[in-house]
XYZ file of C-alpha atoms in Angstrom:
755
model
C -21.131 0.918 21.950
C -18.596 -1.711 20.944
C -18.264 -3.080 24.494
C -17.356 -6.470 23.137
C -14.112 -5.131 21.717
C -12.601 -5.486 25.211
C -11.888 -9.215 24.891
C -10.830 -8.689 21.301
C -8.303 -6.131 22.502
C -6.974 -8.588 25.056
C -6.665 -11.311 22.455
C -4.947 -8.977 20.032
C -2.306 -8.262 22.686
C -1.016 -11.771 22.088
C 0.970 -10.573 19.081
C 3.175 -7.548 18.610
C 2.202 -7.529 14.936
C -1.372 -6.812 16.015
C -0.575 -3.495 17.737
C -2.340 -1.676 14.918
C -5.407 -3.870 15.394
C -5.353 -3.011 19.103
C -5.087 0.713 18.411
C -8.135 0.614 16.172
C -10.213 -1.114 18.864
C -8.896 0.865 21.843
C -11.723 3.462 21.920
C -14.261 0.637 21.974
C -12.501 -0.974 24.920
C -12.586 2.339 26.798
C -16.308 2.605 26.127
C -16.784 -0.902 27.518
C -15.095 0.070 30.764
C -17.409 3.076 31.147
C -20.611 1.236 30.226
C -19.917 -1.850 32.398
C -22.429 -3.917 30.512
C -22.819 -7.384 32.002
C -22.023 -9.475 28.901
C -18.681 -7.724 28.728
C -17.654 -9.238 32.066
C -18.148 -12.787 30.837
C -16.522 -12.110 27.512
C -13.629 -10.296 29.190
C -12.723 -13.520 30.998
C -13.008 -15.392 27.717
C -10.877 -12.772 26.013
C -8.192 -12.984 28.676
C -8.209 -16.766 28.347
C -7.888 -16.460 24.574
C -5.090 -13.930 24.924
C -3.217 -16.082 27.443
C -3.552 -19.148 25.270
C -2.407 -17.194 22.225
C 0.521 -15.666 24.075
C 1.910 -18.943 25.423
C 1.169 -20.841 22.218
C 2.714 -18.395 19.778
C 5.886 -17.444 21.655
C 8.845 -19.237 20.139
C 7.075 -22.285 18.812
C 9.508 -22.819 15.976
C 12.386 -23.350 18.391
C 10.528 -26.064 20.311
C 10.516 -28.630 17.523
C 14.007 -29.728 16.630
C 13.323 -33.321 15.620
C 12.747 -33.917 11.928
C 9.724 -36.154 11.225
C 9.915 -39.379 9.247
C 6.233 -39.341 8.330
C 3.990 -36.469 7.245
C 0.387 -35.970 6.191
C -0.088 -33.345 3.506
C -2.771 -30.723 4.061
C -4.888 -29.375 1.207
C -2.752 -26.206 1.037
C -0.314 -27.647 -1.493
C 0.741 -26.471 -4.949
C 3.067 -27.707 -7.671
C 4.933 -25.658 -10.247
C 7.879 -26.570 -12.431
C 8.348 -29.910 -10.707
C 8.480 -28.355 -7.224
C 5.841 -29.462 -4.726
C 5.383 -27.138 -1.772
C 2.832 -26.598 0.934
C 1.889 -27.475 4.493
C 2.000 -30.888 6.100
C 1.643 -32.248 9.621
C 3.769 -34.799 11.435
C 2.560 -37.551 13.764
C 2.727 -35.169 16.749
C 0.402 -32.670 15.086
C 3.181 -30.179 14.351
C 2.723 -28.176 11.178
C 5.580 -27.803 8.657
C 6.109 -25.960 5.402
C 7.452 -28.612 3.040
C 9.370 -28.454 -0.245
C 9.959 -31.441 -2.494
C 11.379 -31.484 -6.024
C 10.150 -34.403 -8.102
C 12.950 -36.550 -9.454
C 11.065 -37.369 -12.643
C 7.809 -36.809 -14.467
C 6.893 -40.404 -13.658
C 7.235 -39.760 -9.930
C 5.141 -36.604 -10.226
C 2.357 -38.494 -11.999
C 2.452 -41.250 -9.361
C 2.118 -38.758 -6.509
C -0.925 -37.100 -8.052
C -2.453 -40.442 -9.001
C -2.137 -41.835 -5.468
C -3.134 -38.544 -3.847
C -1.373 -35.815 -1.889
C -3.819 -33.847 0.277
C -4.885 -35.934 3.281
C -2.364 -38.675 2.447
C 0.535 -40.070 4.483
C 4.087 -39.979 3.127
C 7.225 -41.581 4.528
C 10.011 -39.040 4.145
C 13.690 -38.373 4.635
C 14.090 -34.680 5.259
C 16.198 -31.930 6.736
C 15.088 -28.774 8.477
C 15.884 -25.478 6.747
C 16.022 -21.986 8.188
C 13.826 -19.404 6.430
C 15.645 -16.672 4.534
C 15.419 -13.281 6.233
C 13.166 -10.680 4.639
C 14.951 -8.667 1.949
C 13.728 -5.430 3.546
C 11.011 -4.219 5.953
C 8.372 -4.108 3.210
C 9.130 -7.523 1.696
C 7.559 -10.862 2.428
C 8.922 -12.193 5.729
C 9.002 -15.977 5.577
C 9.753 -16.444 9.286
C 6.891 -14.161 10.339
C 4.533 -15.884 7.898
C 5.436 -19.303 9.275
C 4.717 -18.046 12.795
C 1.346 -16.672 11.691
C 0.525 -20.086 10.222
C 1.601 -21.866 13.410
C 4.306 -23.790 11.540
C 7.303 -25.360 13.271
C 9.626 -24.593 10.356
C 10.620 -25.591 6.832
C 11.306 -29.139 5.692
C 13.318 -29.958 2.568
C 12.488 -33.497 1.494
C 15.234 -35.646 -0.008
C 12.960 -38.655 -0.410
C 9.212 -39.185 -0.181
C 7.152 -42.331 -0.549
C 3.316 -42.513 -0.562
C 1.918 -44.533 2.354
C -1.824 -44.343 1.768
C -4.705 -42.198 2.970
C -4.441 -40.783 6.475
C -7.183 -41.685 8.972
C -9.523 -39.178 10.588
C -12.177 -36.653 9.591
C -9.707 -33.799 9.091
C -7.703 -35.773 6.523
C -10.921 -36.889 4.822
C -12.114 -33.281 4.496
C -8.778 -32.341 2.953
C -9.121 -35.133 0.418
C -12.666 -33.997 -0.365
C -11.511 -30.417 -0.883
C -8.697 -31.540 -3.179
C -11.128 -33.761 -5.090
C -13.578 -30.870 -5.422
C -10.799 -28.666 -6.800
C -9.851 -31.375 -9.291
C -13.510 -31.730 -10.308
C -13.764 -27.977 -10.939
C -10.575 -27.911 -13.033
C -11.841 -30.874 -15.058
C -15.450 -29.805 -15.643
C -15.293 -26.003 -15.723
C -13.953 -24.357 -18.900
C -10.535 -22.767 -18.447
C -11.751 -19.135 -18.643
C -13.892 -19.618 -15.511
C -12.263 -22.510 -13.629
C -9.901 -20.266 -11.627
C -12.834 -18.085 -10.576
C -14.861 -21.146 -9.562
C -12.012 -22.498 -7.426
C -11.698 -19.124 -5.687
C -15.426 -18.714 -5.046
C -16.266 -22.313 -4.117
C -13.239 -23.705 -2.253
C -11.260 -20.535 -1.558
C -8.309 -21.577 -3.740
C -6.835 -18.573 -5.573
C -3.477 -19.930 -6.755
C -4.768 -20.343 -10.322
C -5.859 -16.704 -10.639
C -3.771 -14.867 -13.228
C -1.433 -12.149 -11.876
C -2.898 -9.481 -14.176
C -6.383 -10.314 -12.898
C -5.180 -10.089 -9.281
C -3.679 -6.649 -9.983
C -6.926 -5.467 -11.574
C -9.035 -6.667 -8.623
C -6.630 -4.982 -6.210
C -6.679 -1.675 -8.078
C -10.478 -1.658 -8.148
C -10.805 -2.733 -4.518
C -12.907 -5.787 -5.360
C -10.477 -8.519 -4.286
C -12.884 -9.501 -1.508
C -15.440 -10.531 -4.121
C -13.047 -13.133 -5.556
C -12.345 -14.704 -2.169
C -14.823 -16.453 0.078
C -16.001 -13.884 2.603
C -18.957 -13.117 4.831
C -20.916 -11.960 1.783
C -20.474 -15.323 0.075
C -21.358 -17.310 3.200
C -24.443 -15.168 3.748
C -25.621 -15.714 0.176
C -24.984 -19.463 0.442
C -26.899 -19.750 3.734
C -29.790 -17.745 2.272
C -29.954 -19.868 -0.891
C -29.813 -23.147 1.047
C -32.333 -22.046 3.669
C -34.844 -20.692 1.153
C -34.363 -23.642 -1.162
C -34.902 -26.243 1.562
C -37.918 -24.399 2.978
C -39.521 -24.198 -0.467
C -38.946 -27.936 -0.888
C -41.109 -28.472 2.195
C -38.535 -29.188 4.883
C -39.512 -28.086 8.375
C -37.714 -25.226 10.081
C -35.989 -27.330 12.744
C -34.730 -29.785 10.109
C -33.332 -26.927 8.014
C -31.613 -25.471 11.081
C -30.126 -28.831 12.022
C -28.936 -29.468 8.488
C -27.293 -26.054 8.175
C -25.707 -26.435 11.614
C -24.086 -29.689 10.486
C -23.169 -28.410 7.028
C -21.621 -25.014 7.780
C -18.526 -26.188 9.743
C -17.815 -28.736 7.014
C -18.235 -26.014 4.399
C -15.827 -23.723 6.290
C -13.119 -26.388 6.060
C -13.906 -27.173 2.419
C -13.688 -23.433 1.697
C -10.149 -23.213 3.053
C -10.875 -22.084 6.606
C -9.884 -18.428 6.151
C -10.783 -16.039 9.030
C -13.621 -14.274 7.120
C -15.212 -17.655 6.383
C -15.110 -18.841 9.987
C -16.337 -15.444 11.190
C -19.414 -15.668 8.982
C -19.962 -19.362 9.730
C -19.728 -18.912 13.508
C -22.177 -15.998 13.460
C -24.539 -17.973 11.211
C -24.403 -20.940 13.583
C -25.270 -18.719 16.543
C -28.132 -17.125 14.633
C -29.498 -20.584 13.829
C -29.999 -21.276 17.540
C -33.755 -20.995 18.329
C -34.686 -17.642 19.832
C -34.941 -17.610 23.645
C -37.369 -15.606 25.796
C -34.815 -12.816 26.054
C -34.666 -12.598 22.275
C -31.811 -12.992 19.839
C -28.351 -12.014 21.123
C -26.816 -8.826 19.778
C -24.681 -9.127 16.664
C -21.660 -7.566 18.361
C -21.980 -10.213 21.084
C -22.010 -12.947 18.446
C -19.108 -11.395 16.552
C -16.936 -11.126 19.658
C -17.821 -14.605 20.860
C -17.043 -16.000 17.419
C -13.723 -14.175 17.370
C -12.732 -15.596 20.742
C -13.631 -19.135 19.660
C -11.569 -18.649 16.515
C -8.565 -17.351 18.501
C -8.755 -20.255 20.928
C -8.516 -22.642 17.980
C -5.982 -20.598 15.979
C -4.238 -17.969 18.146
C -1.821 -17.077 15.345
C -4.644 -15.704 13.201
C -4.589 -12.420 15.107
C -1.496 -11.312 13.179
C -2.995 -12.051 9.748
C -4.190 -9.074 7.664
C -7.274 -11.001 6.569
C -8.336 -11.597 10.175
C -7.758 -7.979 11.173
C -9.594 -6.475 8.212
C -12.474 -8.946 8.357
C -13.316 -8.249 11.987
C -12.663 -4.513 11.795
C -15.015 -4.190 8.831
C -17.640 -6.311 10.584
C -17.441 -4.287 13.811
C -17.625 -1.048 11.839
C -20.765 -2.176 10.009
C -22.497 -3.444 13.146
C -21.914 -0.164 14.945
C -22.817 2.076 12.021
C -26.553 1.489 12.234
C -27.198 5.225 12.616
C -25.235 5.923 9.437
C -26.844 3.060 7.508
C -30.331 4.130 8.601
C -29.893 7.272 6.520
C -29.697 5.218 3.308
C -32.128 6.276 0.608
C -32.552 3.026 -1.278
C -30.460 -0.087 -1.974
C -27.837 1.689 -4.105
C -27.205 4.311 -1.446
C -26.937 1.588 1.194
C -24.356 -0.287 -0.907
C -22.398 2.955 -1.193
C -22.507 3.493 2.576
C -21.440 -0.099 3.295
C -18.471 0.314 0.942
C -17.459 3.621 2.535
C -17.731 2.216 6.069
C -15.710 -0.918 5.317
C -13.080 0.818 3.198
C -12.459 3.640 5.652
C -12.414 1.314 8.677
C -9.689 -0.920 7.249
C -7.583 1.805 5.599
C -4.938 1.968 8.380
C -4.536 -1.819 8.243
C -4.374 -1.822 4.444
C -1.680 0.849 4.407
C 0.360 -0.878 7.091
C 0.369 -4.272 5.362
C -0.002 -3.396 1.670
C 1.047 0.303 1.464
C -1.906 1.318 -0.714
C -5.675 1.418 -0.899
C -8.117 1.586 -3.773
C -9.858 4.885 -4.449
C -11.991 3.457 -7.224
C -13.466 0.834 -4.873
C -16.126 3.298 -3.723
C -17.604 3.328 -7.227
C -16.559 -0.173 -8.340
C -18.382 -1.903 -5.495
C -21.640 -0.170 -6.440
C -21.532 -2.148 -9.676
C -19.756 -5.362 -8.781
C -21.283 -6.236 -5.379
C -24.842 -6.571 -6.789
C -23.457 -8.304 -9.874
C -21.607 -10.901 -7.831
C -24.414 -11.329 -5.323
C -27.153 -11.787 -7.904
C -25.366 -13.485 -10.810
C -21.764 -14.631 -10.486
C -21.742 -16.454 -7.145
C -25.153 -18.135 -7.627
C -24.138 -19.097 -11.175
C -20.965 -20.806 -9.945
C -22.854 -22.715 -7.254
C -25.554 -23.814 -9.709
C -22.956 -24.798 -12.319
C -21.070 -26.869 -9.756
C -24.257 -28.715 -8.820
C -25.139 -29.307 -12.472
C -21.692 -30.728 -13.292
C -22.467 -33.492 -10.791
C -26.111 -34.245 -11.591
C -26.791 -32.885 -15.121
C -23.493 -32.433 -17.025
C -25.283 -31.718 -20.314
C -27.325 -28.919 -18.748
C -24.114 -27.536 -17.268
C -22.600 -27.493 -20.756
C -25.515 -25.442 -22.100
C -25.268 -22.988 -19.214
C -21.489 -22.676 -19.692
C -22.143 -21.715 -23.326
C -24.003 -18.655 -22.017
C -21.947 -17.908 -18.915
C -18.396 -18.108 -20.323
C -18.860 -15.359 -22.969
C -20.501 -13.164 -20.328
C -17.533 -13.643 -17.952
C -14.999 -12.997 -20.708
C -16.685 -9.684 -21.526
C -16.826 -8.828 -17.821
C -13.146 -9.750 -17.383
C -12.213 -7.406 -20.216
C -14.320 -4.663 -18.674
C -12.600 -5.145 -15.291
C -9.146 -4.925 -16.884
C -10.231 -1.773 -18.730
C -11.543 -0.150 -15.543
C -8.315 -1.025 -13.733
C -6.362 1.113 -16.212
C -8.163 4.285 -15.149
C -5.533 6.680 -13.750
C -5.460 7.491 -10.026
C -7.408 4.352 -9.117
C -5.087 3.629 -6.194
C -3.625 5.773 -3.434
C -0.124 4.593 -2.456
C 1.335 6.631 0.414
C 3.487 3.704 1.570
C 3.618 2.270 5.069
C 2.918 5.140 7.472
C 5.306 5.794 10.342
C 3.809 5.665 13.840
C 2.767 9.367 14.046
C 1.075 9.157 10.645
C -0.593 5.901 11.617
C -2.004 7.376 14.808
C -3.207 10.414 12.866
C -5.047 8.168 10.396
C -6.644 6.097 13.152
C -7.843 9.239 14.935
C -9.197 10.615 11.645
C -11.123 7.379 11.009
C -12.903 7.589 14.375
C -13.649 11.302 13.968
C -14.973 10.582 10.468
C -17.479 8.020 11.775
C -18.485 10.232 14.695
C -19.210 13.148 12.352
C -21.137 10.899 9.957
C -23.367 9.801 12.832
C -24.030 13.493 13.519
C -25.041 13.904 9.841
C -22.029 16.175 9.288
C -20.828 14.310 6.214
C -18.886 17.202 4.725
C -16.936 17.809 7.923
C -16.178 14.088 8.242
C -14.883 13.898 4.683
C -12.781 17.029 5.246
C -11.145 15.551 8.363
C -10.346 12.284 6.603
C -9.004 13.957 3.456
C -6.865 16.337 5.508
C -5.310 13.422 7.395
C -4.653 11.563 4.132
C -3.024 14.635 2.576
C -0.774 15.097 5.607
C 0.290 11.442 5.493
C 0.954 11.679 1.758
C 3.021 14.849 2.200
C 5.497 13.396 4.725
C 8.248 12.353 2.244
C 7.913 15.679 0.420
C 8.934 17.447 3.638
C 12.051 15.308 4.140
C 15.264 17.330 3.515
C 17.510 14.232 3.468
C 18.835 12.334 0.482
C 18.368 8.563 0.719
C 20.445 5.984 -1.163
C 19.208 2.409 -0.791
C 20.921 -0.765 -1.958
C 18.062 -3.239 -2.276
C 18.765 -6.864 -1.419
C 17.752 -8.605 -4.645
C 19.939 -11.634 -4.053
C 22.620 -12.213 -6.684
C 22.039 -9.009 -8.622
C 21.983 -5.228 -8.451
C 19.316 -2.690 -7.599
C 19.730 0.721 -5.983
C 17.309 3.556 -5.303
C 18.099 7.260 -4.960
C 15.538 9.589 -3.350
C 16.488 13.250 -3.496
C 15.565 15.784 -0.788
C 11.863 16.666 -0.640
C 11.210 13.753 -3.041
C 12.331 16.117 -5.820
C 13.335 13.161 -7.963
C 13.572 9.376 -7.707
C 16.109 7.308 -9.653
C 16.120 3.508 -9.787
C 19.428 1.979 -10.884
C 18.976 -1.620 -12.083
C 16.166 -3.930 -11.013
C 17.858 -7.220 -10.266
C 16.813 -10.473 -11.863
C 17.859 -14.067 -12.162
C 20.610 -15.428 -14.362
C 19.406 -18.616 -16.039
C 21.565 -21.635 -16.727
C 21.160 -24.639 -18.983
C 17.883 -26.392 -18.365
C 16.370 -23.565 -16.322
C 13.278 -21.612 -17.291
C 12.294 -18.120 -16.263
C 9.619 -17.907 -13.576
C 6.337 -16.689 -15.033
C 5.369 -14.913 -11.842
C 6.835 -14.043 -8.494
C 10.225 -12.825 -9.732
C 12.541 -10.508 -7.830
C 10.873 -7.421 -9.276
C 7.440 -8.431 -8.006
C 8.644 -9.878 -4.695
C 11.378 -7.418 -3.698
C 11.774 -4.236 -5.754
C 8.115 -3.247 -6.189
C 7.244 -3.815 -2.491
C 10.175 -1.620 -1.478
C 9.102 1.181 -3.816
C 5.460 0.979 -2.740
C 6.455 0.675 0.902
C 8.220 4.007 0.469
C 5.155 5.459 -1.262
C 6.837 5.547 -4.678
C 4.679 4.854 -7.724
C 6.835 6.686 -10.264
C 10.575 6.825 -10.862
C 11.844 9.785 -12.838
C 14.675 7.750 -14.335
C 15.194 4.015 -14.625
C 18.902 3.384 -15.237
C 19.826 -0.057 -16.581
C 23.598 -0.397 -16.324
C 23.810 -3.263 -18.846
C 21.641 -6.069 -20.269
C 22.686 -8.950 -17.980
C 19.669 -10.628 -16.372
C 20.855 -10.017 -12.798
C 20.659 -6.274 -13.487
C 17.724 -5.865 -15.866
C 15.578 -9.004 -16.065
C 13.054 -7.728 -13.504
C 12.583 -4.375 -15.255
C 9.382 -5.551 -16.939
C 7.919 -6.598 -13.565
C 8.796 -3.216 -12.083
C 7.266 -1.344 -15.012
C 4.130 -3.445 -14.610
C 3.467 -1.625 -11.315
C 5.639 1.511 -11.362
C 5.607 4.349 -13.901
C 8.876 5.678 -15.330
C 9.719 9.095 -16.763
C 12.542 7.820 -18.953
C 14.895 4.845 -19.266
C 18.687 5.100 -19.587
C 20.698 2.318 -21.232
C 24.278 2.037 -22.446
C 25.333 2.867 -26.016
C 24.893 0.059 -28.509
C 22.620 -1.963 -26.218
C 19.238 -1.033 -27.707
C 19.066 -4.273 -29.671
C 20.378 -6.533 -26.903
C 18.073 -9.444 -26.090
C 18.101 -8.642 -22.385
C 16.298 -5.372 -23.084
C 13.680 -6.721 -25.503
C 10.755 -6.795 -23.062
C 11.496 -3.516 -21.322
C 11.947 -1.650 -24.610
C 8.676 -3.149 -25.852
C 6.887 -1.886 -22.731
C 8.521 1.521 -23.108
C 7.323 1.735 -26.702
C 3.756 0.832 -25.740
C 3.672 3.473 -22.990
C 5.581 6.224 -24.723
C 8.511 6.137 -22.270
C 11.663 7.637 -23.830
C 14.641 5.243 -23.968
C 17.968 7.101 -24.092
C 21.409 5.674 -24.806
C 23.861 7.378 -22.448
C 27.649 7.691 -22.651
C 30.484 9.085 -20.555
C 30.032 12.833 -20.087
C 26.229 12.786 -20.201
C 24.459 13.899 -17.047
C 21.813 16.066 -15.435
C 21.207 18.257 -12.399
C 18.434 18.233 -9.797
C 18.743 21.192 -7.426
C 22.099 20.794 -5.649
C 22.484 17.195 -6.811
C 24.648 16.455 -9.854
C 24.629 13.235 -11.871
C 27.297 12.316 -14.422
C 27.997 9.154 -16.397
C 31.708 8.259 -16.260
C 31.597 5.217 -18.526
C 31.449 3.833 -21.193
C 33.427 6.087 -23.511
C 32.697 4.123 -26.695
C 29.474 3.522 -28.575
C 29.853 -0.240 -28.973
C 28.714 -2.675 -26.286
C 31.127 -5.543 -25.671
C 30.464 -6.645 -22.110
C 30.902 -5.745 -18.464
C 33.402 -2.938 -19.060
C 30.748 -1.103 -21.046
C 28.397 -0.908 -18.057
C 26.886 2.484 -17.345
C 28.825 4.004 -14.426
C 26.884 6.756 -12.652
C 28.424 9.316 -10.294
C 26.164 11.306 -7.954
C 27.260 14.336 -5.928
C 25.249 16.287 -3.356
C 27.371 18.807 -1.434
C 30.184 16.667 0.050
C 28.232 13.414 -0.351
C 29.362 11.330 -3.353
C 28.124 7.944 -4.518
C 29.482 5.846 -7.392
C 27.366 3.123 -9.025
C 29.604 0.896 -11.161
C 27.364 -1.825 -12.616
C 29.584 -4.785 -13.562
C 32.644 -2.653 -14.327
C 35.923 -4.601 -14.235
C 39.536 -3.500 -13.714
C 40.131 -2.340 -17.295
C 37.133 -0.026 -17.150
C 37.994 1.104 -13.610
C 41.448 2.222 -14.676
C 39.974 4.221 -17.536
C 37.505 5.949 -15.195
C 40.132 7.071 -12.651
C 42.275 8.480 -15.462
C 39.442 10.348 -17.202
C 37.595 11.557 -14.096
C 40.162 11.948 -11.330
C 38.339 15.035 -10.014
C 35.282 12.906 -9.189
C 37.175 10.995 -6.512
C 37.229 10.119 -3.636
C 33.642 9.014 -2.988
C 31.537 8.530 0.124
C 29.858 5.294 -0.994
C 31.081 2.859 -3.637
C 28.871 0.184 -5.136
C 31.603 -2.337 -5.969
C 31.700 -3.572 -9.547
C 30.462 -7.016 -10.558
C 29.221 -7.991 -7.076
C 32.778 -8.190 -5.705
C 34.205 -10.388 -8.451
C 37.971 -10.981 -8.451
C 38.169 -9.195 -11.823
C 36.840 -5.945 -10.324
C 37.801 -3.528 -7.525
C 41.491 -3.401 -8.404
C 43.961 -1.841 -5.970
C 44.480 1.377 -8.050
C 40.743 1.951 -8.233
C 40.275 1.340 -4.501
C 43.107 3.754 -3.783
C 41.516 6.459 -5.928
C 37.955 5.934 -4.658
C 38.851 5.679 -0.923
C 35.157 5.159 -0.049
C 33.840 5.593 3.467
C 31.885 2.397 2.834
C 31.738 -0.107 -0.028
C 28.678 -2.173 -0.887
C 28.813 -5.615 -2.475
C 25.425 -6.479 -3.964
C 25.450 -10.270 -3.792
C 23.231 -13.190 -2.895
C 23.543 -15.404 0.152
C 25.609 -18.530 -0.551
C 25.775 -17.618 -4.249
C 27.430 -20.080 -6.608
C 30.120 -17.579 -7.643
C 31.558 -16.971 -4.187
C 30.897 -13.211 -4.427
C 32.367 -11.135 -2.963
C 35.656 -12.894 -3.660
C 37.988 -13.210 -0.630
C 40.799 -11.505 -2.571
C 38.602 -8.460 -3.117
C 37.479 -8.173 0.491
C 41.131 -8.520 1.513
C 42.072 -5.575 -0.753
C 39.607 -3.354 1.061
C 40.726 -4.660 4.460
C 44.371 -3.935 3.676
C 43.393 -0.409 2.589
C 41.592 0.086 5.905
C 38.260 0.633 4.144
C 34.992 -0.922 5.413
C 33.127 -3.122 2.944
C 29.800 -4.894 3.515
C 27.543 -7.177 1.504
C 23.784 -7.248 1.069
C 24.129 -11.001 1.618
C 24.977 -10.268 5.264
C 23.232 -6.965 5.945
C 20.224 -7.149 3.639
C 18.836 -3.937 2.201
C 20.866 -0.920 3.329
C 19.691 2.693 3.312
C 22.176 5.545 3.676
C 20.620 8.896 4.555
C 22.536 12.146 4.185
C 21.530 15.620 5.269
C 23.773 18.627 4.794
C 25.264 19.650 8.111
C 24.002 16.473 9.819
C 26.192 13.808 8.215
C 25.270 10.288 7.146
C 23.323 7.539 8.899
C 22.585 3.965 7.844
C 19.747 1.508 8.429
C 20.058 -2.205 7.657
C 18.828 -5.572 8.903
C 21.008 -5.565 12.034
C 19.862 -2.080 13.086
C 16.108 -2.574 12.584
C 14.148 -2.893 15.763
C 16.972 -1.464 17.919
């Protein structure tokens, strides 16, 4: 049994984020207590030591370091885009910081890269910044990420001056890794250089977003990151190669023992790499009279060593999934022994790993690949036999025989381009991914129980029963939102912009109103990746288990309402798109209308009086009344009514348009929730409109410390004088209002979470 999970469980207790990891290993810990196997006693003490060290080290580390350093040494985890340099650095006390620096000129940028960044000292003048809070529970949490990386905080550099290479082996290894990355970018053709960086040094920042999405949908992301598979292949190739060259066994062992830790650092030092390296190092130790130690012993010992060095790793998804998959494989020998050939064994390995990590995947990423079971049958052998060895051989040839490397590239690049096209084609297959969202605690416990029952039944050769149990649990988890009788209205914190989501009872229909985006000013360029749609809106939808919206309503073409629509449609399907009259040809809609045309999504121009009904929920557009678009007052204004619950979404409507609405649609007022027009601008939310609407709560959708001063103090004062509560997403983050007939309304926002 997995007796060695006992110390792992203790170490995992060091972080509240790792509660899921603990739950998955709990049955193994119970088995250890019953078995009382002697190695467990020793490792239990080690585990407790690791847990204690992790607990005291990871408490409130960020609050301990208040002094701002005057000198830093950049690590090799640094990137530059659009003149902004960002990444991790260490100060003279060994404290780790996340650092941002904007180059003052192209000349300065060139000088930095010429003199070196990774592993180099810089004299700096900086100030400490507080991380922005997460936009919502499913969004990237900068503060939590910094804690998981063991960072003291964020530094904004005002000035930076190169001061030469830093001393020490660690800095030297960082310089070597950066130099190796530069060598790959210089000598590998562009179509394969990003892949080579990912497979050789673990650097994936150059991978194209559409490729990342395809790998994720097919469940083969692990093949494009250095993992245990890659380390195992590398060790095998080096060992066999050196032995065939005539080196003696003890020399090969010594060489690999010295090389592997260096390789782990050159490869980026991710948890899966260190896991494989530590196990390989232990296996290289000459066999004693008692024989080789058990793999689960080695895995647990390696985990404890890793946690002693980096206690924060326990909260990282990569750490959790790597060790869970490894434990599952080690203790599935009975299942694997039933394999009828190599292909069947590959299938079983994929099933074991995928099922074991499913609860973790859903908790962190809200979805899991269904197609991975078939995709890995093809791509694992392909990567093991061709792609990884080819990249290693090509790297070696670029150093010793550049001309031979050129000839090999002439064969390899066309092959990879065809394979890349095939991967993108496979990723378009419908139903490749299951996205139930982040499960609530009861659903999570159900899934974990189903996973253990599944493996137990597979060991008993009752495969059909095991599959039935797992599928039943998945269906129950998927069905949860379809059994919810409440209506949910969410105002998503997209910064300075608008985005709202309506989920009708029993998930009968989902409507997304605006997507947010970024207004650009003179001299600014749109971000090519990582916009508000990708970072905020899509994670919220997927976190809720939403992969399709029935209607995407774009109130008007301004970028802060519609710019991110293309990013959303890149991940989320839409039944139809609503836009205002006369806006079809507006530049702000060009991309989204192009996508709609390619996918056959109807685009409908709506006007005051148009509407639809879903069960007991009624939707009606109250503005604009004319067919010509002239600006904010021609925003689509949507009124929703469900029993005595009314919500009004006003886009960027200003006072002129407001007055027209209250005259034409007096019967639609008052409302329960008002989304204030134009983010709380002084030209919106006039006194007559406020008096007619009389909302129970008003929402200003605005960014923190935005340059416009939204919501304007005059506007907030109007609501205060009327005795009406008004709140901003800048202060409260994403807000969800839930209404159930006969039960009233409740709200969840940043200040209520965790209470």
